XYZ file of C-alpha atoms in Angstrom:
601
model
C 100.420 53.047 105.727
C 103.327 51.374 104.344
C 104.101 51.376 100.529
C 102.190 48.051 99.071
C 103.742 44.943 98.949
C 103.842 44.845 94.992
C 105.890 47.631 94.996
C 108.018 47.076 98.274
C 109.164 43.365 97.870
C 112.802 43.933 96.596
C 116.174 43.297 97.444
C 118.483 45.755 99.173
C 120.766 46.797 96.979
C 124.245 45.659 97.104
C 125.698 49.448 98.125
C 123.488 49.288 100.823
C 124.516 46.337 102.367
C 128.021 46.831 101.824
C 127.509 50.407 103.620
C 126.602 48.853 106.834
C 128.132 45.706 107.125
C 130.373 46.329 109.494
C 128.167 48.618 111.569
C 126.893 48.597 115.564
C 123.591 48.906 115.420
C 122.841 51.589 117.717
C 118.495 51.579 118.010
C 116.328 50.560 120.953
C 115.624 47.266 121.434
C 111.646 46.570 120.741
C 109.286 44.082 122.335
C 105.955 42.991 121.218
C 103.453 45.520 121.716
C 100.145 43.483 122.175
C 98.707 44.064 125.573
C 96.772 40.491 125.491
C 99.892 38.408 124.859
C 102.210 37.372 127.448
C 104.819 39.948 127.509
C 107.965 38.979 125.581
C 111.673 39.314 126.457
C 113.475 42.018 124.081
C 114.799 41.243 120.724
C 118.424 41.106 120.350
C 119.663 43.337 117.336
C 120.680 40.669 115.624
C 117.404 39.136 115.326
C 116.297 42.189 113.322
C 119.287 42.763 111.055
C 120.234 41.430 107.207
C 122.911 42.610 108.124
C 124.704 44.617 110.926
C 123.270 47.695 110.857
C 120.479 46.823 107.958
C 117.003 46.450 108.942
C 115.454 42.876 107.830
C 113.284 43.027 105.271
C 112.075 39.530 105.273
C 112.183 36.704 108.098
C 112.758 33.166 107.886
C 109.572 31.361 110.268
C 110.411 27.687 111.343
C 107.251 25.828 112.657
C 106.790 22.929 114.942
C 105.870 19.834 112.860
C 102.975 19.206 114.254
C 101.916 22.427 113.328
C 99.389 23.156 111.109
C 100.969 25.805 109.076
C 104.443 23.721 108.865
C 102.133 21.946 106.163
C 99.926 24.442 104.413
C 100.377 27.742 102.683
C 97.223 28.973 103.231
C 97.658 28.198 107.171
C 101.385 30.137 107.320
C 99.421 32.961 105.087
C 96.746 33.072 107.454
C 99.008 33.290 110.126
C 101.253 35.631 108.739
C 98.128 38.320 108.388
C 96.980 37.774 111.801
C 100.928 38.194 113.184
C 100.964 41.319 111.424
C 97.503 42.535 113.045
C 98.621 41.721 116.312
C 101.950 44.199 116.143
C 100.378 46.278 113.750
C 102.119 45.861 111.182
C 102.045 44.113 107.127
C 103.329 41.163 107.326
C 103.120 39.152 103.988
C 103.222 35.773 103.268
C 105.610 35.232 100.100
C 106.817 31.106 99.385
C 107.749 28.468 101.383
C 111.508 27.205 101.680
C 112.243 23.637 100.561
C 112.830 23.323 104.425
C 109.102 23.645 104.814
C 109.905 27.102 107.083
C 108.048 30.214 105.768
C 109.514 33.489 103.892
C 107.308 36.352 105.323
C 108.186 40.114 104.431
C 108.062 43.286 106.021
C 108.881 45.833 103.144
C 111.204 48.371 102.444
C 110.264 50.723 104.848
C 110.118 48.562 108.178
C 112.327 50.038 110.846
C 114.119 47.931 113.206
C 111.536 48.287 115.840
C 109.067 47.262 113.599
C 110.491 44.291 112.940
C 110.986 43.648 116.599
C 107.713 43.560 117.186
C 106.925 41.183 114.253
C 109.717 38.787 115.753
C 108.045 38.815 119.111
C 104.625 37.761 118.424
C 105.648 34.807 116.475
C 108.450 34.324 119.177
C 105.714 34.139 121.472
C 103.776 31.281 119.757
C 104.269 27.811 121.070
C 103.278 25.899 117.379
C 106.664 28.638 116.231
C 110.443 26.734 116.273
C 112.079 29.593 115.531
C 112.061 33.202 113.695
C 115.270 34.362 111.620
C 116.135 37.187 109.686
C 116.750 36.317 106.035
C 120.169 37.869 106.372
C 122.259 39.013 103.206
C 125.698 37.879 102.574
C 128.417 38.964 99.802
C 131.175 37.725 98.550
C 134.303 37.300 100.463
C 137.464 37.153 98.438
C 140.606 38.441 98.561
C 142.600 41.010 96.373
C 144.763 38.526 94.416
C 147.865 40.773 94.629
C 150.711 37.920 95.183
C 152.287 39.860 98.200
C 148.851 40.935 100.055
C 149.170 38.134 102.920
C 151.745 40.080 103.600
C 150.283 42.824 104.401
C 148.744 42.293 108.101
C 148.257 46.222 108.547
C 145.265 46.104 106.148
C 143.392 42.662 107.330
C 144.893 41.444 110.713
C 142.218 41.138 113.627
C 144.423 42.203 116.156
C 146.261 45.680 114.659
C 145.146 45.824 111.359
C 143.164 49.059 109.885
C 139.843 46.592 108.808
C 140.590 47.848 105.299
C 138.929 44.966 102.918
C 135.232 45.514 104.636
C 135.579 48.885 102.846
C 135.958 47.658 99.644
C 132.506 46.425 98.809
C 131.381 50.501 99.548
C 134.411 52.436 98.143
C 138.058 52.174 96.711
C 138.694 55.879 96.587
C 137.423 56.448 92.719
C 137.481 59.827 91.520
C 139.781 60.852 94.121
C 143.448 62.103 93.644
C 145.511 61.951 96.500
C 149.020 64.414 96.439
C 151.715 62.683 98.080
C 154.034 65.536 99.018
C 157.368 63.678 99.294
C 160.794 62.653 97.381
C 158.488 62.379 94.081
C 158.165 59.227 92.399
C 160.315 56.386 90.697
C 158.603 54.137 88.343
C 156.506 51.113 89.408
C 154.416 48.744 87.329
C 152.360 48.270 90.379
C 151.771 51.843 90.660
C 152.017 53.240 87.404
C 147.917 53.016 85.918
C 147.118 55.352 89.348
C 149.792 58.164 89.086
C 148.734 61.205 87.778
C 150.524 64.437 87.241
C 152.368 65.710 89.348
C 155.395 68.890 89.843
C 159.036 68.981 90.985
C 159.051 72.036 93.929
C 162.417 71.773 95.006
C 163.814 74.715 93.723
C 167.252 74.536 94.964
C 169.657 72.358 92.209
C 171.862 71.117 95.761
C 168.795 69.534 96.838
C 166.944 68.425 94.249
C 170.079 66.455 92.703
C 168.195 65.802 89.124
C 170.556 68.994 87.655
C 167.855 71.716 87.772
C 165.287 73.839 89.674
C 161.472 73.554 89.372
C 159.763 71.569 86.477
C 156.502 69.796 85.729
C 158.639 66.392 86.252
C 158.366 64.856 90.073
C 160.385 61.273 89.009
C 162.819 60.628 92.059
C 166.651 60.661 90.941
C 167.129 59.346 93.973
C 168.221 60.998 97.855
C 171.582 59.185 98.541
C 174.267 61.096 100.700
C 177.476 60.629 101.796
C 178.699 61.108 105.240
C 178.964 64.304 106.820
C 177.629 65.129 103.891
C 174.075 66.114 105.545
C 175.758 67.516 108.205
C 178.500 66.969 110.406
C 178.360 63.381 112.272
C 175.522 62.176 109.853
C 176.375 59.238 108.181
C 175.821 58.104 104.232
C 172.752 57.164 103.606
C 171.527 55.039 100.230
C 168.038 56.773 98.491
C 165.320 56.133 99.925
C 162.530 56.433 96.960
C 160.306 57.022 100.352
C 157.138 58.768 98.586
C 157.252 55.038 96.083
C 156.917 53.677 99.450
C 153.979 55.855 100.620
C 152.399 56.441 97.678
C 152.128 51.853 97.051
C 150.323 52.052 100.679
C 148.033 54.738 98.952
C 147.207 53.556 95.624
C 148.905 50.484 94.692
C 147.335 48.626 91.554
C 144.567 46.358 93.319
C 143.842 42.838 91.389
C 146.265 42.540 89.348
C 147.849 39.525 90.244
C 151.194 41.429 91.556
C 152.626 43.210 94.446
C 150.387 44.392 96.779
C 146.989 45.898 97.757
C 146.209 49.663 97.951
C 144.204 50.546 100.388
C 142.334 53.449 98.834
C 143.388 51.869 94.687
C 140.557 53.348 92.944
C 142.340 56.904 93.751
C 144.800 58.687 91.742
C 148.352 59.703 92.900
C 149.805 62.763 92.202
C 153.484 62.999 93.670
C 154.747 66.459 94.262
C 158.487 66.403 95.139
C 159.805 68.213 97.676
C 162.592 66.142 99.460
C 165.782 65.477 97.824
C 169.036 64.935 99.277
C 169.608 66.199 103.066
C 165.650 66.789 102.624
C 163.629 70.025 101.906
C 162.896 73.215 102.936
C 159.277 74.489 104.158
C 158.796 77.350 100.803
C 159.007 74.304 98.574
C 156.362 72.382 101.108
C 154.187 75.115 101.372
C 154.373 76.046 97.652
C 153.580 72.303 96.661
C 149.970 72.441 99.691
C 148.906 75.319 97.525
C 149.193 73.735 94.711
C 148.127 70.645 95.369
C 144.712 71.901 96.867
C 144.030 74.179 93.863
C 145.858 77.129 94.570
C 147.737 79.591 92.377
C 151.791 79.446 92.821
C 153.358 81.903 90.323
C 155.413 80.582 87.649
C 153.855 77.201 88.160
C 150.897 76.408 85.399
C 147.031 75.327 87.079
C 147.119 72.158 88.689
C 144.723 69.996 86.794
C 144.733 67.712 88.923
C 144.110 68.940 92.539
C 144.046 66.703 95.330
C 140.748 66.504 97.481
C 143.550 64.568 100.449
C 147.436 65.294 100.885
C 149.641 63.135 102.495
C 153.091 64.570 104.294
C 154.899 61.820 105.428
C 157.655 64.659 106.499
C 158.478 66.920 109.420
C 161.215 68.779 111.549
C 161.654 70.249 115.071
C 160.188 73.351 116.302
C 157.007 74.712 116.028
C 154.675 75.214 113.225
C 155.300 77.958 111.720
C 152.931 80.815 110.847
C 153.883 80.448 106.826
C 153.215 76.848 107.116
C 150.244 76.673 109.169
C 148.904 79.441 106.490
C 149.094 77.620 103.401
C 147.621 74.582 105.625
C 144.454 76.526 106.258
C 143.795 77.878 102.844
C 143.985 74.445 101.504
C 141.581 72.965 104.215
C 139.487 76.021 103.223
C 139.502 74.985 99.674
C 138.190 71.371 100.780
C 141.357 69.155 100.653
C 141.758 66.799 103.929
C 145.765 66.920 105.018
C 147.419 63.946 106.934
C 150.603 64.688 108.348
C 152.738 62.296 110.274
C 153.396 62.899 113.742
C 157.089 62.537 113.716
C 159.615 59.265 114.699
C 161.506 60.880 118.267
C 159.681 59.373 120.617
C 158.204 62.163 121.873
C 155.746 65.006 122.279
C 154.382 65.876 118.667
C 154.058 69.551 119.707
C 157.845 69.693 119.727
C 157.755 68.678 115.921
C 156.577 70.263 112.324
C 154.065 69.987 111.246
C 152.367 67.361 112.941
C 151.721 70.321 115.404
C 149.857 72.415 113.142
C 146.492 73.214 113.200
C 143.552 71.672 110.691
C 145.717 68.712 109.866
C 144.933 64.654 110.946
C 148.388 64.285 112.802
C 149.392 60.414 113.021
C 150.937 58.242 115.259
C 152.183 54.581 114.597
C 151.137 51.610 116.433
C 153.139 48.430 115.702
C 152.037 44.852 115.017
C 150.526 44.089 118.298
C 148.303 47.625 118.569
C 150.901 49.406 120.678
C 152.097 52.542 120.118
C 155.539 52.091 117.806
C 158.384 52.552 120.286
C 159.640 55.095 118.086
C 156.453 56.953 117.603
C 155.682 61.005 118.977
C 152.969 60.974 121.272
C 150.451 63.992 122.945
C 147.544 65.579 123.015
C 147.539 66.885 119.457
C 147.754 63.599 118.160
C 144.667 62.686 116.420
C 144.742 59.304 115.834
C 146.965 56.410 115.331
C 147.289 53.482 112.334
C 149.752 51.020 111.297
C 153.022 52.253 110.911
C 155.277 48.841 112.235
C 157.989 47.901 114.086
C 161.254 45.796 111.966
C 162.838 46.281 115.245
C 160.323 42.785 116.143
C 160.965 41.012 112.551
C 161.129 42.617 109.069
C 157.940 40.887 108.215
C 156.361 43.308 111.230
C 157.173 46.326 109.360
C 154.999 48.001 106.721
C 155.359 46.080 102.659
C 154.853 48.462 99.975
C 156.335 49.422 96.456
C 160.194 50.320 95.763
C 163.028 50.821 94.007
C 166.057 48.431 94.990
C 168.886 51.375 93.482
C 171.330 51.723 96.227
C 171.721 55.266 94.297
C 170.363 55.721 91.269
C 166.750 53.679 90.295
C 167.396 49.755 89.636
C 164.754 47.724 89.618
C 161.480 47.500 91.216
C 161.281 45.937 94.469
C 158.608 45.313 97.716
C 160.322 46.680 100.816
C 159.429 46.702 104.796
C 159.443 50.413 106.186
C 158.600 51.380 109.523
C 157.707 54.843 111.071
C 154.837 57.524 111.309
C 156.252 57.806 107.586
C 153.986 54.470 106.745
C 150.963 55.109 109.063
C 150.158 58.505 107.581
C 149.130 57.251 104.231
C 146.955 54.482 106.226
C 144.839 58.000 107.066
C 145.690 59.025 103.591
C 144.323 56.368 101.730
C 140.894 56.342 104.005
C 140.721 60.309 103.977
C 140.192 59.200 99.945
C 137.960 55.994 100.456
C 135.591 58.622 102.512
C 136.080 60.946 99.983
C 135.100 58.649 97.110
C 131.530 57.169 99.374
C 130.323 60.602 100.359
C 131.990 63.784 97.676
C 130.165 66.036 100.259
C 132.413 65.635 103.308
C 134.410 68.433 104.290
C 138.130 67.733 105.950
C 136.499 68.479 109.314
C 133.746 65.928 108.771
C 136.410 63.475 107.282
C 138.503 63.876 110.529
C 136.069 63.760 112.800
C 134.622 60.210 111.233
C 137.825 58.989 111.317
C 138.244 60.191 115.286
C 134.431 58.841 116.250
C 135.031 55.571 114.358
C 138.214 54.464 115.946
C 138.585 51.678 117.964
C 140.201 51.698 120.889
C 144.150 50.865 121.052
C 144.350 46.691 121.083
C 148.108 47.806 123.073
C 149.414 50.229 125.447
C 150.251 53.912 124.464
C 151.470 56.521 126.731
C 151.388 60.056 126.556
C 148.384 60.173 124.184
C 148.061 58.448 120.750
C 144.575 60.149 119.544
C 141.334 58.311 119.480
C 142.458 55.058 118.882
C 143.170 52.745 116.106
C 141.717 53.436 112.503
C 138.916 51.404 111.437
C 138.097 51.874 107.491
C 135.304 49.702 107.274
C 133.885 51.256 110.208
C 134.084 54.863 109.222
C 133.415 53.959 105.528
C 129.734 52.753 106.929
C 129.205 55.167 108.723
C 129.811 58.272 106.088
C 127.516 55.859 104.048
C 124.585 56.151 105.865
C 125.288 52.329 107.527
C 126.212 53.883 110.882
C 126.828 57.179 112.739
C 129.637 59.387 112.702
C 129.131 61.113 115.836
C 126.803 61.348 118.644
C 124.945 64.050 120.529
C 126.669 66.990 120.857
C 126.498 69.873 123.757
C 128.161 73.035 122.951
C 128.945 76.161 124.792
C 129.282 79.639 122.161
C 129.819 82.361 124.739
C 133.077 83.529 124.415
C 135.499 83.859 127.583
C 139.018 86.141 127.763
C 141.544 84.516 128.414
C 143.926 86.774 130.428
C 147.133 86.980 130.622
C 149.342 85.024 132.734
C 146.770 84.975 135.394
C 144.459 82.452 136.916
C 142.328 79.801 134.998
C 139.187 80.452 132.819
C 136.389 78.141 133.251
C 133.423 77.696 130.626
C 130.288 75.143 131.415
C 128.759 72.863 129.808
C 125.182 71.103 131.226
C 124.819 67.986 130.476
C 120.865 65.966 131.191
C 118.726 63.150 129.584
C 121.540 60.913 129.412
C 121.711 57.629 131.134
C 124.805 55.797 132.436
C 128.838 57.182 132.457
C 130.286 59.206 129.470
C 131.956 57.308 127.092
C 135.106 56.364 127.027
C 136.351 58.233 123.818
C 134.713 61.674 124.843
C 135.057 64.524 122.230
C 136.373 67.554 123.179
C 136.225 70.002 120.573
C 138.132 73.240 121.080
C 138.372 76.952 119.737
C 140.790 79.218 121.168
C 142.482 82.250 119.350
C 145.483 82.654 121.484
C 148.785 84.439 119.927
C 151.934 81.736 121.082
C 149.272 78.958 122.220
C 152.275 77.003 124.132
C 151.422 79.224 126.660
C 147.981 77.404 127.883
C 147.273 74.577 129.542
C 143.852 73.212 128.916
C 141.762 70.907 131.206
C 138.183 69.344 131.321
C 136.592 69.236 134.533
C 134.080 66.520 134.989
C 131.110 67.207 137.392
C 132.913 64.904 140.000
C 135.609 67.513 140.050
C 138.423 65.065 138.052
C 140.654 67.258 135.867
C 141.304 65.528 132.441
C 144.600 67.157 131.245
C 143.870 67.735 127.275
C 147.238 70.255 126.551
C 149.914 71.159 128.385
C 152.256 74.538 128.353
C 155.178 73.877 125.534
C 158.010 77.010 125.523
C 158.918 75.657 121.800
C 154.954 75.378 120.924
C 154.883 79.323 119.258
C 152.604 78.868 117.348
C 148.967 80.625 116.974
C 145.175 79.146 118.396
C 144.043 76.038 119.459
C 141.429 74.198 116.816
C 140.902 70.666 117.851
C 139.411 67.760 118.838
C 140.895 65.839 121.781
C 139.742 62.704 123.013
C 139.560 61.531 126.910
C 138.785 58.215 128.103
C 135.600 59.538 131.247
C 134.158 56.111 131.345
C 134.216 56.290 135.150
C 131.991 59.722 135.053
C 128.590 60.246 135.394
C 127.030 61.729 131.915
C 125.221 64.381 133.975
C 126.182 67.128 134.866
C 127.595 70.188 134.096
C 131.535 69.737 132.488
C 133.672 72.792 132.463
C 136.578 73.377 130.032
C 139.333 74.895 131.660
C 141.969 77.096 130.314
C 144.947 79.035 131.753
C 147.560 81.369 130.031
C 150.880 80.574 132.177
C 153.330 83.184 130.794
C 153.357 86.925 129.891
C 152.869 89.322 126.869
C 150.367 87.066 124.524
C 146.117 86.472 125.792
C 143.674 85.105 123.849
C 140.106 83.758 123.823
C 137.936 81.067 123.996
C 135.293 81.113 121.854
C 133.402 77.924 121.827
C 133.986 74.451 122.689
C 131.779 70.550 122.545
C 131.255 67.718 124.026
C 130.065 64.553 121.889
C 128.977 61.785 123.853
């Protein structure tokens, strides 16, 4: 028996509503169970919900004008009791609305199936004109930031990241994001969210500020003259790149000024690693370590340990063991790392750190939701996010905080940039929202939630753009209890040796008990130990023998191991049957083991 009406007649909390407002319910539709009644049609999900994903506690019942219940509270109350009895539920008459309809209460612990049973009973009554859920509403207000209307990347239906819908649940409060970049140039639309960082540039030729490492991450400008950064490389003005990235993540919001940050309740710790002509791996490695709470010799302990790191930077070549080691250690300390896939219109496998393990590798989309022309791609991309494309119009870029100085700092301003550097802070900001909404989430769970709740790209992508376009509202709702981050998982933990330069091995997983086809975003998680992973070719074999390529061989990918999740459009395949992971070593001198793999439907 459920809780007595006196204890359960309450409004659903704002937090519960917000957490589920943007989540599609997936529960099986129920019908009335009263054997004596005519068989009712299935009750649509919307007729049982107070808000998407939130089961209704109360129903509004309208009777036809000639019905006794339309004129008598006693009759309506008696009818509620009778309908509840027929459905096997407690249904309590509450009051008469101004329209004459009756408000009835089912209680806080009613399931969607319970509500469907009661709705079906009312719908079967010829004296009932309508029965609808007592739906929950919330304020709909955009931030008052003066440039917010230009931030299509946050809110536009076609290719925006659906950020505003997440703000009623989480704003990033309590989370520090380390922006490992060019440092920070003072900006009043960011200042309130900046906490202490560090300047990790040890080479004075790169640092420009006249000294080596110190506690001041101020960006003095990274301009350079023609040929100064290599023969044939033209001159460049200062980019103020780190400040632009930081604004996307956590610009102060609702301050009647400038732009809105994705995780505007979060704090930014600027870590300076890029100066004139770039930055060295060694400095970046130390910044990763320190940001995540590790110890770096000669650097004071970090008092603002970051739960999220943004690295909108990269270079050519494999992910080195040194970089991978720092990343793995940071993730093991509980820090999620978002990295840019790169802007070469090339396979990300050829560009570090976007090709490293244990990172969220981010490709860029344009305002139509297609892969931006410059964005890298490939099976190692995890997710896509708005990066803009200014070649189709300046306003199609990503607007964020900047400085007008061409060399040294001048007046603060805002400007449109494009790049996977701009896409990455969208994901770092989302990660901060998720950590704020659910502090127990691990980096792996955050990555899984972002990928599992992405939507299909509105536009085209060839070569691989990850799980799709990230959806902030849906993902935050999922980790807050208003949705499901993953479906049913089928696993194989039987280790299989991968012979050197030999024929392929296969590991089977049998899927049963499902109906219909596999999803369009089937998750394939792979855990392989193998030196020089570029030797490996990996494919998913469907029950009918169709092979889906997950990873190609790459002579330039010398990093160790494959520990990642691929997304496959397997919607043309029957779900039930034996699926196989096929792995082949195509070059000599290295061996390894398929430790485990799993399918998540």
